PDB file of C-alpha atoms in Angstrom:
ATOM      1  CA  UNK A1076      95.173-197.454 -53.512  1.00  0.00           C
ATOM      2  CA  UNK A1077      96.016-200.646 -53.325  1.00  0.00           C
ATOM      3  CA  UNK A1078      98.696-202.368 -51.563  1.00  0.00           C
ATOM      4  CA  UNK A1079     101.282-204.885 -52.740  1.00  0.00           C
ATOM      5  CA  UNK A1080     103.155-206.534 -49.588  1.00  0.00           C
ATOM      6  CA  UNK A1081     106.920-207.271 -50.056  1.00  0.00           C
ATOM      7  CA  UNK A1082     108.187-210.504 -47.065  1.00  0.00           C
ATOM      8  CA  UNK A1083     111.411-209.028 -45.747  1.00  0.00           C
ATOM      9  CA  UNK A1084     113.136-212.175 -43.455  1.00  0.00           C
ATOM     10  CA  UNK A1085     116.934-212.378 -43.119  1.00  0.00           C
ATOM     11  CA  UNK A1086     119.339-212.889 -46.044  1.00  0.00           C
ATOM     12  CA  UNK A1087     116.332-211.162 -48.306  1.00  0.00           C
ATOM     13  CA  UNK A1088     118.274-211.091 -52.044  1.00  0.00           C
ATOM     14  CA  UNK A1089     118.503-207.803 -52.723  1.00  0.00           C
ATOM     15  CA  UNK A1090     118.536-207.893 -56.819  1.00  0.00           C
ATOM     16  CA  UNK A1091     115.413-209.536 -56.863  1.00  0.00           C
ATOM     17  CA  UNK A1092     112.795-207.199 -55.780  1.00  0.00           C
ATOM     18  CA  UNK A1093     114.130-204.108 -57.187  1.00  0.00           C
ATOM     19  CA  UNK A1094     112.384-203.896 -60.584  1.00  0.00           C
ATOM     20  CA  UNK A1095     108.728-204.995 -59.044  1.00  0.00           C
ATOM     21  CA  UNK A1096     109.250-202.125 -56.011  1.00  0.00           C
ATOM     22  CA  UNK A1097     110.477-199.354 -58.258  1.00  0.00           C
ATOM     23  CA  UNK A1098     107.809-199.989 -60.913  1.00  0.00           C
ATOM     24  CA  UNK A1099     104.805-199.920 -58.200  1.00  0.00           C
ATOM     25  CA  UNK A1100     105.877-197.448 -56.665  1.00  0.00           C
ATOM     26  CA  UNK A1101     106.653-195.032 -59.827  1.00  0.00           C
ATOM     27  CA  UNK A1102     103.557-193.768 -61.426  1.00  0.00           C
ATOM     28  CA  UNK A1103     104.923-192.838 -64.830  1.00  0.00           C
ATOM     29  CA  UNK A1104     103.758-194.736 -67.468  1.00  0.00           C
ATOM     30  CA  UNK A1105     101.409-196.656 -65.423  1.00  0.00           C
ATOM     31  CA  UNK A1106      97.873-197.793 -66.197  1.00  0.00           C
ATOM     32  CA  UNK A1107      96.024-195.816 -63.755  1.00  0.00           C
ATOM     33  CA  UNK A1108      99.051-193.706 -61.755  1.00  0.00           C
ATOM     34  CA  UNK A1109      99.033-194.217 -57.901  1.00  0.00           C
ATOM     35  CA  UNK A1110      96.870-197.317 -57.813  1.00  0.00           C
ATOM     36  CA  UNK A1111      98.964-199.845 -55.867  1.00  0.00           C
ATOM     37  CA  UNK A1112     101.809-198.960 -53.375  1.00  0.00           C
ATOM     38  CA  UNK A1113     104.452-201.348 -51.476  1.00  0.00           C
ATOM     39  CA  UNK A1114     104.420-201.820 -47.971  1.00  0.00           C
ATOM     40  CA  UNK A1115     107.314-204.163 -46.572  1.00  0.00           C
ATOM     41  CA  UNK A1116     105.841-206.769 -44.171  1.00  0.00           C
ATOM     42  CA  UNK A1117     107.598-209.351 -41.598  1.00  0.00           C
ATOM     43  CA  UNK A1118     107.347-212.065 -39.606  1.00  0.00           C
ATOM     44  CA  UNK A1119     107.958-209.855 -36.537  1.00  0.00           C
ATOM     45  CA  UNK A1120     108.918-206.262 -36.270  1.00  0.00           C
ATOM     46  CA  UNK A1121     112.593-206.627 -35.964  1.00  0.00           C
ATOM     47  CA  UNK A1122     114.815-205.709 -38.558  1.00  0.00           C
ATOM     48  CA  UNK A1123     116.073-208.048 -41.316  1.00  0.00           C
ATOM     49  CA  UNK A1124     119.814-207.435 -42.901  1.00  0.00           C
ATOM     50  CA  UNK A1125     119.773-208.710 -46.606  1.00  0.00           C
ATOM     51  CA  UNK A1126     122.535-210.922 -48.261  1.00  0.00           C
ATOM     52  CA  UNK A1127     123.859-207.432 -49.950  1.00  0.00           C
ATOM     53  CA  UNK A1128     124.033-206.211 -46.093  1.00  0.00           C
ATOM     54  CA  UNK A1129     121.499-203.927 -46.209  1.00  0.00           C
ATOM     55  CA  UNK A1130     119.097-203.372 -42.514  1.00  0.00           C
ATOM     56  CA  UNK A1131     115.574-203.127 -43.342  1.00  0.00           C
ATOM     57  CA  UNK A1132     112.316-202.455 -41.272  1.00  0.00           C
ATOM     58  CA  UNK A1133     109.324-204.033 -42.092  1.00  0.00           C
ATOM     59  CA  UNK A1134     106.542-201.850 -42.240  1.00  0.00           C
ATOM     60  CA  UNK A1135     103.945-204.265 -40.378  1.00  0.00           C
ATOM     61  CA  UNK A1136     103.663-207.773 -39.828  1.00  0.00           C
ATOM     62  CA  UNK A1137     101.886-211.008 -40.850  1.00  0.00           C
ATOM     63  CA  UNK A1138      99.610-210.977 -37.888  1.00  0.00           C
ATOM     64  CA  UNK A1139      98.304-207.636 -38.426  1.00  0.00           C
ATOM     65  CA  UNK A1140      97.456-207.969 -42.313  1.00  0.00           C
ATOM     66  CA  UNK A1141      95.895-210.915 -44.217  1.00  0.00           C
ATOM     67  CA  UNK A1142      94.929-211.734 -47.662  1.00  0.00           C
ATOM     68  CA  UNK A1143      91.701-209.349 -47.943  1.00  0.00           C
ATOM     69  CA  UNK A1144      94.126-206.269 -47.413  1.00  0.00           C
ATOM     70  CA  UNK A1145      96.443-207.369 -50.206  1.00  0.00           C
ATOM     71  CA  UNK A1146      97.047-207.144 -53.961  1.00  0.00           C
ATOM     72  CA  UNK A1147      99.405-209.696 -53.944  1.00  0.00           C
ATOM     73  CA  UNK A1148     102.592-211.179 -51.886  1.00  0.00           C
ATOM     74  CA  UNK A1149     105.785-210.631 -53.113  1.00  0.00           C
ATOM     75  CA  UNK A1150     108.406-213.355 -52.216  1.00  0.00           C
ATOM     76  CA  UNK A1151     111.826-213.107 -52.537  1.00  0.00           C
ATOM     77  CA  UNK A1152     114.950-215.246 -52.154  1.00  0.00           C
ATOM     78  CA  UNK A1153     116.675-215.963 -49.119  1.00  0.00           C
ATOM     79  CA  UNK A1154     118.826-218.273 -48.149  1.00  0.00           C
ATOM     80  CA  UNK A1155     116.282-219.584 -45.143  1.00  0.00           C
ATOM     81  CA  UNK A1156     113.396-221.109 -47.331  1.00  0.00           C
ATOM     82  CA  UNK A1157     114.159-224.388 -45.509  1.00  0.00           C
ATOM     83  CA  UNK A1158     113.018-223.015 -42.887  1.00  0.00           C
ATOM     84  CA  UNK A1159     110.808-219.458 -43.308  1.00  0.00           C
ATOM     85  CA  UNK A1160     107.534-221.166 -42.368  1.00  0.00           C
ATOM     86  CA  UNK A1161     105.686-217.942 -41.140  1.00  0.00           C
ATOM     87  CA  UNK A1162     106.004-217.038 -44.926  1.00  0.00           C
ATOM     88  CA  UNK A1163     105.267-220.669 -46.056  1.00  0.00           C
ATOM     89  CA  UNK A1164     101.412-220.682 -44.418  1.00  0.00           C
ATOM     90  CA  UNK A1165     101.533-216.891 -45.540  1.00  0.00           C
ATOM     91  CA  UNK A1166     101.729-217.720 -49.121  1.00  0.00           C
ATOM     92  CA  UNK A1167      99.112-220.823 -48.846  1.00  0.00           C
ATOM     93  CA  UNK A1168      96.684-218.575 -46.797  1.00  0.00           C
ATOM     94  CA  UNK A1169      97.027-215.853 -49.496  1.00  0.00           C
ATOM     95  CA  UNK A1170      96.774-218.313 -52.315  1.00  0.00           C
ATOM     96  CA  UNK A1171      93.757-220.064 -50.611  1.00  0.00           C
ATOM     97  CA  UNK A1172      92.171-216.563 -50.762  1.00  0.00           C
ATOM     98  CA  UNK A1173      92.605-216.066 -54.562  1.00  0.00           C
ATOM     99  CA  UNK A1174      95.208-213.277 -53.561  1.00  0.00           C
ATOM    100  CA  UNK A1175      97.951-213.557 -55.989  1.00  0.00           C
ATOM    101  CA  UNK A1176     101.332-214.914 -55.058  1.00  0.00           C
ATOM    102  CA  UNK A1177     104.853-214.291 -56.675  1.00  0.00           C
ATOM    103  CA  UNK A1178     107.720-216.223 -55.198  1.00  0.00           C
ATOM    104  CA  UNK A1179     111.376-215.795 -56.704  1.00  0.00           C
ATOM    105  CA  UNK A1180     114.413-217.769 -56.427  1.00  0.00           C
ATOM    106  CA  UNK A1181     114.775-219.872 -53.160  1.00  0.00           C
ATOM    107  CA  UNK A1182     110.889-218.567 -52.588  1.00  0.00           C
ATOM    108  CA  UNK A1183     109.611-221.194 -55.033  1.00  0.00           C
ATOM    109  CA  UNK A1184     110.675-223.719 -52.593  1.00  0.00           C
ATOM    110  CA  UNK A1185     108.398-222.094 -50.477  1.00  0.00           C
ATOM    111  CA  UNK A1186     105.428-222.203 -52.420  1.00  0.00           C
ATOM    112  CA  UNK A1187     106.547-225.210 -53.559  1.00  0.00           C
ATOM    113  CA  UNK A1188     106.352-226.369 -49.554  1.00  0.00           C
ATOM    114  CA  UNK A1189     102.945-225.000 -49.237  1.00  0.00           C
ATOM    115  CA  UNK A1190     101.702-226.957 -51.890  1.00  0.00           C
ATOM    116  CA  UNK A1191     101.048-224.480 -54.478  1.00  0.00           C
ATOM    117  CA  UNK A1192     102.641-225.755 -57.028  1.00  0.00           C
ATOM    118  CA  UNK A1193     101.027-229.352 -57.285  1.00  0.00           C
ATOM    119  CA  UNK A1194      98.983-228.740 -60.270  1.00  0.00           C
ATOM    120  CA  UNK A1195     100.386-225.150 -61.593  1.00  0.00           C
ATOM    121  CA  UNK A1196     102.984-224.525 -63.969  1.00  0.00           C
ATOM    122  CA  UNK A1197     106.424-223.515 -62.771  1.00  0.00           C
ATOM    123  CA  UNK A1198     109.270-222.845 -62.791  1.00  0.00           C
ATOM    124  CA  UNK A1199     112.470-222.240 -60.350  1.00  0.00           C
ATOM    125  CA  UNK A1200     116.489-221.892 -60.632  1.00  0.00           C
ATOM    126  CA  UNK A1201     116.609-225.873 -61.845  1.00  0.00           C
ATOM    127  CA  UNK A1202     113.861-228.344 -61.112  1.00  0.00           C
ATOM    128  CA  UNK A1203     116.515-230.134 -59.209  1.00  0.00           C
ATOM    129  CA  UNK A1204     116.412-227.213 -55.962  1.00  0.00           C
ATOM    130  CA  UNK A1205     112.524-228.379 -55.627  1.00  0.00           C
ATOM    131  CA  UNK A1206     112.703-232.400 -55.419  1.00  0.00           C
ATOM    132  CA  UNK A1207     113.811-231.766 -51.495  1.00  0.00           C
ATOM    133  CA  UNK A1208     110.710-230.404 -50.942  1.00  0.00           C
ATOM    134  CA  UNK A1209     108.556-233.876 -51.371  1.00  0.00           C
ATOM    135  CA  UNK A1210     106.423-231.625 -53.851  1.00  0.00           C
ATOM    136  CA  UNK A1211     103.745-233.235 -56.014  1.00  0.00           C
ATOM    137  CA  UNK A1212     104.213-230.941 -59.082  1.00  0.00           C
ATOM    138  CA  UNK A1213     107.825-232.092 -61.116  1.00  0.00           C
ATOM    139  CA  UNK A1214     105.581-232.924 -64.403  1.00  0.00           C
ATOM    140  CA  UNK A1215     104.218-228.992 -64.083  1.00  0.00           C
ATOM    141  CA  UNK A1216     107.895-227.734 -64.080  1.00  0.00           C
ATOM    142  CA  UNK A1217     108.976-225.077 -66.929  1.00  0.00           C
ATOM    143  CA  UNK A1218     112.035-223.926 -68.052  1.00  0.00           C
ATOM    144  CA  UNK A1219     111.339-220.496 -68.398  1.00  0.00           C
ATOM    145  CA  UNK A1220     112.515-217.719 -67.175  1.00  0.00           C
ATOM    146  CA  UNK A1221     109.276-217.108 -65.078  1.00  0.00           C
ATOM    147  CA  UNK A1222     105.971-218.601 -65.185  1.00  0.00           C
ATOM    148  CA  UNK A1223     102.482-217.455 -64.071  1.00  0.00           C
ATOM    149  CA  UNK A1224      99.913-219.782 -63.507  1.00  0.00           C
ATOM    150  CA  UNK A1225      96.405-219.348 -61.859  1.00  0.00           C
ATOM    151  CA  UNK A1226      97.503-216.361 -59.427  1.00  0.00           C
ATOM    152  CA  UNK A1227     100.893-218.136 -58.870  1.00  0.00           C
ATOM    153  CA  UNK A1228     104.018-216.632 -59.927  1.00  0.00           C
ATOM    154  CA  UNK A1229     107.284-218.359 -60.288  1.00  0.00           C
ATOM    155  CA  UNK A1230     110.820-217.077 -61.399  1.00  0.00           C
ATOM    156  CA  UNK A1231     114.305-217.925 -61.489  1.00  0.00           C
ATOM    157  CA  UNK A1232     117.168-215.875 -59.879  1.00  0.00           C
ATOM    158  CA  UNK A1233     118.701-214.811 -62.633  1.00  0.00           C
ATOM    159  CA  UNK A1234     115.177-213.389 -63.864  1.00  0.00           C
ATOM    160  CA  UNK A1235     114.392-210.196 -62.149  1.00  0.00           C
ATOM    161  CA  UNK A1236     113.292-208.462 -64.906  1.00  0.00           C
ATOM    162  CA  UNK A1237     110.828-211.067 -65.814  1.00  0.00           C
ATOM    163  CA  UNK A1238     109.557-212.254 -62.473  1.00  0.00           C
ATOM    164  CA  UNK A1239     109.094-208.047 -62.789  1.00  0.00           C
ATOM    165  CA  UNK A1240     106.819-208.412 -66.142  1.00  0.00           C
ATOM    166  CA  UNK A1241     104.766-210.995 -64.737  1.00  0.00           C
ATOM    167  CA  UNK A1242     103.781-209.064 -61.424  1.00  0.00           C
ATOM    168  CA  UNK A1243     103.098-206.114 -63.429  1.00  0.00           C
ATOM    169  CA  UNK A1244     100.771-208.179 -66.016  1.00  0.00           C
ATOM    170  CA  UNK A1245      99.186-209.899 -63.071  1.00  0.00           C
ATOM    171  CA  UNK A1246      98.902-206.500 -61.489  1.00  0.00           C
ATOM    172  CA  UNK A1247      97.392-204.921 -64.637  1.00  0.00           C
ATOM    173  CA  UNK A1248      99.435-202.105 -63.938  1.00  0.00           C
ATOM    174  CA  UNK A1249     100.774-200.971 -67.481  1.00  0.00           C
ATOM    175  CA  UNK A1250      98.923-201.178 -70.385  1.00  0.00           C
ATOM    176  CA  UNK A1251      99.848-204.183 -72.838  1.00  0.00           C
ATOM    177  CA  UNK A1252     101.902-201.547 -75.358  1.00  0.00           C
ATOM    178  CA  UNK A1253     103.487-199.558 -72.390  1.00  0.00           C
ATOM    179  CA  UNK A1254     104.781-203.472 -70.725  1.00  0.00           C
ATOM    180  CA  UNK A1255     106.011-204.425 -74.050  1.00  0.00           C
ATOM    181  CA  UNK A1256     108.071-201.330 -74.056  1.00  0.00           C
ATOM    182  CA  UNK A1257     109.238-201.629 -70.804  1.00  0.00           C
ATOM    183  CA  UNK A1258     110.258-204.871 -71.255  1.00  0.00           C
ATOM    184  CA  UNK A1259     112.067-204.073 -74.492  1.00  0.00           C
ATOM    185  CA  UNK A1260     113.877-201.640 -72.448  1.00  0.00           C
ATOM    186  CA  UNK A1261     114.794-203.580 -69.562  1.00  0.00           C
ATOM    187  CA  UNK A1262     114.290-207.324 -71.035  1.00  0.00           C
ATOM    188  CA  UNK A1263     116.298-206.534 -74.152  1.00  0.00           C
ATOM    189  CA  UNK A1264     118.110-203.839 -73.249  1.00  0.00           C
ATOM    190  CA  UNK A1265     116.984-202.175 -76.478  1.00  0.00           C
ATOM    191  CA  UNK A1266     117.255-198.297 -76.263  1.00  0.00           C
ATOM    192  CA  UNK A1267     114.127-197.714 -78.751  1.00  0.00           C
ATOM    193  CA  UNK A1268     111.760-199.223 -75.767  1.00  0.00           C
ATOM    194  CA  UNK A1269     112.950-196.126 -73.812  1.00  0.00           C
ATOM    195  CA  UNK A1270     111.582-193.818 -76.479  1.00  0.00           C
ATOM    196  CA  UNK A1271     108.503-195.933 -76.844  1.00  0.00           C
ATOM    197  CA  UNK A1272     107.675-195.248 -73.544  1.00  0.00           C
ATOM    198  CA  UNK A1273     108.692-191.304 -73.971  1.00  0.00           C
ATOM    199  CA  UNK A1274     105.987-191.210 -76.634  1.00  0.00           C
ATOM    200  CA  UNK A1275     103.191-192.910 -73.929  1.00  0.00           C
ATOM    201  CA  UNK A1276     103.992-190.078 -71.398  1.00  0.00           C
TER     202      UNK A1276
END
C-alpha cells in the first residue's frame, strides 16, 4: 500500500480535499483496490481547525516522513501560504525527489514560493495571486481549471473536482475509461457516468 500524505495547517479549506481523500481511500472502481491510502501529516502534532471549523489531528509529522515514504503531497488552501514555510521546503524537498506534488488554491503560492513553478505549466485562482511571490514562471501560467506538469499539480479553488482528476491520473489509480466516467459524473454532473461506472463494478 502506498501512502498519499494530505498537509493539514490552520485554516485548511475544507472543500478542497474532499474528492482526492474519498476517492483514495474508496476502493470501488479503482485500478488495483487498496493500493494507496491517506495519512494526514503536520507541521507539528497539534491540532489544526479548518476555515469550515472543523479540529483535525494530523496523523504524523514532516520530521518523521520524507519523500521516499510518499506517493505524493497533497496541498491544500489555507489562508497562511504567506507564511506556511514548513510546507513550502516540504513541497521543494518532495519535488526535488521526483515525488509528485499537488498544491490547490492558496497552495500554488506555495509551490510557487519554492520555486516549482519556474519552468512548469500552471495554473492558480488568477495569475494575479502569484506575482507577490517574486516567481520566475508568469509566461508558464494557464488558465485552466488545473494543470499537471512534470509531477507538479496545480488547481484553482473553484476546481476540486479537477485538481481531483489530475491526482487520480497522476496516481494511476482508475483506469482511463473508469476516470472518464467518474469525471462525467462528478465533472459534468451527467447521471449516465454513474451507470458507466455501475457497469465497471
Amino acid at each position: 500500500m502506498r501512502t498519499v500524505h494530505l498537509a493539514l495547517y490552520p485554516t485548511l479549506a475544507d472543500w478542497e480535499f474532499g474528492y482526492v481523500a474519498a476517492g483514495i481511500n474508496n476502493p470501488d472502481y479503482q485500478a488495483e483496490p487498496g493500493s494507496f491510502r491517506i495519512v494526514t501529516v503536520g507541521a507539528s502534532a497539534e491540532p489544526i481547525r479548518t476555515i469550515g471549523g472543523v479540529t483535525m489531528v494530523p496523523d504524523t509529522t514532516l520530521d518523521a516522513i520524507g519523500p521516499e515514504d510518499s506517493a505524493m503531497l497533497l496541498l491544500p488552501g489555507a489562508q497562511i501560504w504567506e507564511s506556511n514555510d514548513a510546507f513550502v521546503d516540504a513541497a521543494r524537498r518532495w519535488a526535488d525527489a521526483g515525488t509528485p506534488v499537488a498544491g490547490i488554491c492558496g497552495a500554488t503560492l506555495g509551490l510557487a514560493r519554492a520555486g516549482l513553478l519556474d519552468d512548469r505549466r500552471h495554473t492558480s485562482n488568477a495569475p494575479e495571486q502569484l506575482t507577490p511571490t517574486g516567481y520566475a514562471g508568469a509566461a508558464h501560467y494557464v488558465d485552466a481549471p488545473a494543470v499537471t506538469d512534470r509531477g507538479v499539480i496545480t488547481a484553482a479553488a473553484i476546481a476540486p473536482v479537477d485538481f481531483a482528476r489530475e491526482v487520480f491520473a497522476l496516481l494511476g489509480l482508475y483506469t482511463p475509461p473508469v476516470l472518464d466516467a467518474w469525471y462525467q459524473l462528478y465533472g459534468h454532473q451527467d447521471p449516465s457516468g454513474f451507470y458507466a461506472l455501475a457497469g465497471e463494478q
